[in-house]
Coordinates of C-alpha atoms in Angstrom, one line a residue:
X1 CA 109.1 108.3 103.9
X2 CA 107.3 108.4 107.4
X3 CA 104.1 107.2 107.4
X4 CA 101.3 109.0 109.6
X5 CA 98.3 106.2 110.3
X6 CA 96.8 107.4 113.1
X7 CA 95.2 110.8 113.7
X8 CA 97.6 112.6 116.1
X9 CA 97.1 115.8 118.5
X10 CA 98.2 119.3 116.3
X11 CA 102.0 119.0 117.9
X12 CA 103.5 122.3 116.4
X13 CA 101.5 125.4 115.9
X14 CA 103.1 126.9 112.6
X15 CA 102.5 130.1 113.7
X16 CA 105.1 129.5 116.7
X17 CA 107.9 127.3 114.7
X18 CA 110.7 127.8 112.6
X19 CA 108.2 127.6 109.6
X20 CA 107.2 131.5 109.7
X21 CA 110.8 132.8 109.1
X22 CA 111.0 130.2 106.5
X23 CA 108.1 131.6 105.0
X24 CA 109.5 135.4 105.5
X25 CA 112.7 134.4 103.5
X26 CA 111.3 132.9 100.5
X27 CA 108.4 135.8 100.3
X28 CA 111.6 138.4 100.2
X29 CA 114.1 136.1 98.5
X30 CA 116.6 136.2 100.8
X31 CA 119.1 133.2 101.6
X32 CA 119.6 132.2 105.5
X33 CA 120.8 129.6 108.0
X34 CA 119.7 128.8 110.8
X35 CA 121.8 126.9 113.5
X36 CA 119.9 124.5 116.2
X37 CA 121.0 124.2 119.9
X38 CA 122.7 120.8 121.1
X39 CA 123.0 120.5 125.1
X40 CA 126.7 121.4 124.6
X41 CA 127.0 124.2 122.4
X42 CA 124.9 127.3 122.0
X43 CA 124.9 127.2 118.8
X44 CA 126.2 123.9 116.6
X45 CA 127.8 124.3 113.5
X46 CA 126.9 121.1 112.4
X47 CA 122.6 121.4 113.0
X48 CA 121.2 123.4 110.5
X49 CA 118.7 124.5 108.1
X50 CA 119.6 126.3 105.1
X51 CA 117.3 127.9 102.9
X52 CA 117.2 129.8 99.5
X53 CA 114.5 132.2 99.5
X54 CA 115.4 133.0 95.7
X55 CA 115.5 129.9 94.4
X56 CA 112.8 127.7 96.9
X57 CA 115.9 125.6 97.8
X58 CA 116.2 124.1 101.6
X59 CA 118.7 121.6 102.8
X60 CA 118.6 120.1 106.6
X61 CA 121.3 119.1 108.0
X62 CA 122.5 116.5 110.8
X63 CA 118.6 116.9 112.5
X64 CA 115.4 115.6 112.5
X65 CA 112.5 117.8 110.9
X66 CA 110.4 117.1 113.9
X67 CA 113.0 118.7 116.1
X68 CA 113.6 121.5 113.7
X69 CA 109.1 122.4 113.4
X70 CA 108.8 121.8 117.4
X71 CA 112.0 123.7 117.8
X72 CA 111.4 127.0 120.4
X73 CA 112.7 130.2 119.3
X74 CA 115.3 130.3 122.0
X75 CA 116.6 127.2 120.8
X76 CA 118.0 128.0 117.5
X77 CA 119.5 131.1 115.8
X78 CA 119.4 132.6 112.7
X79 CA 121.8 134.4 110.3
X80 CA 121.9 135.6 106.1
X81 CA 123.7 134.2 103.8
X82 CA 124.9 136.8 101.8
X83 CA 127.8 135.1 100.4
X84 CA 128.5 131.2 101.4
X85 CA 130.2 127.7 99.7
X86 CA 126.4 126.4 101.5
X87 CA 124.6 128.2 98.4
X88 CA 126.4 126.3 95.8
X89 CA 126.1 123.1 97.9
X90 CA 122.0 123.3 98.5
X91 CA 121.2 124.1 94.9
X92 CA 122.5 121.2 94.1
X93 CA 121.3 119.0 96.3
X94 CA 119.2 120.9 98.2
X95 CA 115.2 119.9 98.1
X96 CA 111.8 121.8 96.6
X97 CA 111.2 124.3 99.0
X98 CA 107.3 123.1 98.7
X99 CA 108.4 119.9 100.6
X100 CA 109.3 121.7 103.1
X101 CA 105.9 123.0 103.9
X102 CA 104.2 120.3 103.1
X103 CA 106.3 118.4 105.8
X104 CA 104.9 121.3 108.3
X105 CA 101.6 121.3 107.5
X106 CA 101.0 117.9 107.2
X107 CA 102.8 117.3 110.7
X108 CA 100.6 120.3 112.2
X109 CA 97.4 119.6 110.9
X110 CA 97.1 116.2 112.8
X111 CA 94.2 115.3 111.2
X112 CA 92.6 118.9 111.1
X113 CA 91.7 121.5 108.8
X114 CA 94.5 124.5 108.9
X115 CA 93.5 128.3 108.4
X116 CA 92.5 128.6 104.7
X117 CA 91.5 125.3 103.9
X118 CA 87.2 124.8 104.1
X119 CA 85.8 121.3 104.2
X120 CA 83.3 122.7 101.0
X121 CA 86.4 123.5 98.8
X122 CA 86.6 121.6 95.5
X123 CA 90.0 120.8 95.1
X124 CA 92.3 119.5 92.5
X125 CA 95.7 118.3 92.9
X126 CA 97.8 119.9 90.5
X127 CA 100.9 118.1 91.1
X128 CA 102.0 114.9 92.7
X129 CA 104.4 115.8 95.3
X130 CA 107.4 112.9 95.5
X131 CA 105.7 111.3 98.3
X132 CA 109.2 108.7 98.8
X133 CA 110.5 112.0 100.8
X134 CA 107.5 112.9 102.3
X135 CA 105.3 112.2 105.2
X136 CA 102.4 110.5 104.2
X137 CA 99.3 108.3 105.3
X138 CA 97.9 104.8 104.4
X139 CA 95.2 106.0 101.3
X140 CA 97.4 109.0 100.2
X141 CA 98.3 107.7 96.8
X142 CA 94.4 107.1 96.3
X143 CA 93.8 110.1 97.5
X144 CA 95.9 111.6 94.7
X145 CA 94.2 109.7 92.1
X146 CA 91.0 111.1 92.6
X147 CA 91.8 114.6 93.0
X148 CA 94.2 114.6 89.9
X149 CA 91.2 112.8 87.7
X150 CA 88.2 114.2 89.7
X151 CA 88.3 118.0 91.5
X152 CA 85.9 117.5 94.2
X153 CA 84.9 118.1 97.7
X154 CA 86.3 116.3 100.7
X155 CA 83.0 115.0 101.6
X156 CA 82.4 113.0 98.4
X157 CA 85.8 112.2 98.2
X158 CA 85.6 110.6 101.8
X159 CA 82.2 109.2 100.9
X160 CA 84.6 107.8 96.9
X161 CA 87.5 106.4 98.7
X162 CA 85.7 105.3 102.4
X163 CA 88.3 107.0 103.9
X164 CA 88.5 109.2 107.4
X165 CA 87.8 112.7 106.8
X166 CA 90.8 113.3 109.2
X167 CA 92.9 111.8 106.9
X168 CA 92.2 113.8 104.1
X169 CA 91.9 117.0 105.7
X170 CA 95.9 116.5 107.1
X171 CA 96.2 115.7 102.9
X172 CA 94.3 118.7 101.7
X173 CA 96.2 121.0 104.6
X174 CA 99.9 119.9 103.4
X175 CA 98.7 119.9 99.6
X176 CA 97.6 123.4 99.6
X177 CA 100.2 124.8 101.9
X178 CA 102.5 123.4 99.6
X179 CA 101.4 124.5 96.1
X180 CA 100.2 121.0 94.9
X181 CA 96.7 121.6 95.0
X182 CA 94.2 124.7 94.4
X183 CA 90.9 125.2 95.2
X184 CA 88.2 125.8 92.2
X185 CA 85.1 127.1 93.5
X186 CA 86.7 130.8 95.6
X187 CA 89.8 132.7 95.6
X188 CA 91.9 132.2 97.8
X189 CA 95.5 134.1 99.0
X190 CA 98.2 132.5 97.0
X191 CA 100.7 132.8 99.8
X192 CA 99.0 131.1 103.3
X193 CA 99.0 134.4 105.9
X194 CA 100.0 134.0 109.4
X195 CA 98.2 135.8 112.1
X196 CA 100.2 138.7 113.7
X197 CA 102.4 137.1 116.4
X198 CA 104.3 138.4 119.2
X199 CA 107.9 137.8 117.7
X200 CA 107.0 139.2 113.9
X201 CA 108.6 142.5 114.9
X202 CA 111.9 140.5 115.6
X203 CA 111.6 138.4 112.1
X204 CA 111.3 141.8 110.8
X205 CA 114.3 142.7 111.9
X206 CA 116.5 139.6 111.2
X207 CA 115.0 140.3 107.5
X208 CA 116.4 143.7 108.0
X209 CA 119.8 142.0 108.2
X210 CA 120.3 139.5 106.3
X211 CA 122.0 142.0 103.6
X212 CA 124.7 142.3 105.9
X213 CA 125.3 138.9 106.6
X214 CA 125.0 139.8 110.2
X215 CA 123.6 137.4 113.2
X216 CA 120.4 137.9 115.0
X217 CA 118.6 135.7 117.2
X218 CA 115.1 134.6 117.4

């Protein structure tokens, strides 16, 4: 668990990390790896992040998941799993795919609201997330309390617990990136969009791929 207690600078803009092709393979169910740099090897065998788009199952292995959110897309490369003893081994012990954004969002909000999320939502936390693998911050298991019991708005929520607004919105950013929470009061997209971005035409095509089990890099 890595606590987060002060309000930090955004440090990762999602739209730019490994968190969009993430999002890309669970949205088409497709299984990939991708393999980190190291400053000896192109391409180590031993960095990685696996994920199952079918079954929301991600495993990270022998790296930080700071380096692997700030990591450029020339310094990592990505390939489909079509057929791999790495399946077997991350749906056992691989993680809730959910944790995995909630890790991304709540690093990249940094104490701000992300795209989607309005400081006049009313919001109820639908799920506790397992917050002993998570980041987290000082209030967040208060935070839960009242949005489990009590859907409300941040506002009165800040003005209920005395707690920074910053705080909560880098809460209510990772809750409802992840799933764990949904807003009453509008409809929103289930699935958070990403702007259009200069490389989607090249996650397009890795997609494209993956069938074949064949390498492509970002």
């Amino acid at each position: 668990m890595k606590v987060l207690v002060e309000q930090r600078a955004r440090s990762t803009d999602l739209e730019d990390s490994v968190y969009r092709l993430v999002k890309k393979a669970v949205q088409f169910g497709k299984n990939i790896q991708v393999l980190f740099h190291t400053d000896d090897y192109l391409c180590s065998t031993d960095r990685y992040l696996v994920v199952l788009g079918g079954s929301g199952r991600f495993l990270i292995n022998n790296i930080d998941f700071d380096e692997v959110l700030a990591a450029a897309p020339d310094a990592y490369r990505a390939r489909g799993l079509k057929s791999s003893p790495l399946i077997s081994q991350v749906e056992k012990c691989g993680r809730d795919i959910r944790e995995f954004y909630w890790q991304a969002a709540f690093q990249s909000s940094g104490g701000r609201l992300l795209d989607g999320c309005r400081e006049d939502d009313v919001i109820q936390l639908r799920q506790w997330p397992n917050f002993t693998r998570l980041y987290t911050s000082p209030n967040i298991y208060r935070i839960s309390s009242l949005l489990s019991a009590r859907p409300t708005t941040l506002d009165v929520a800040a003005r209920l617990l005395s707690v920074p607004k910053e705080e909560l919105y880098q809460f209510y950013s990772a809750a409802l990136y992840s799933g764990y929470a949904e807003v009453l009061n509008r409809a929103v997209v289930a699935e958070i969009e990403l702007k259009p971005h200069p490389y989607v035409r090249i996650v397009k095509m890795l997609l494209g791929r993956f069938g074949g089990g064949q390498q492509a890099v970002l």
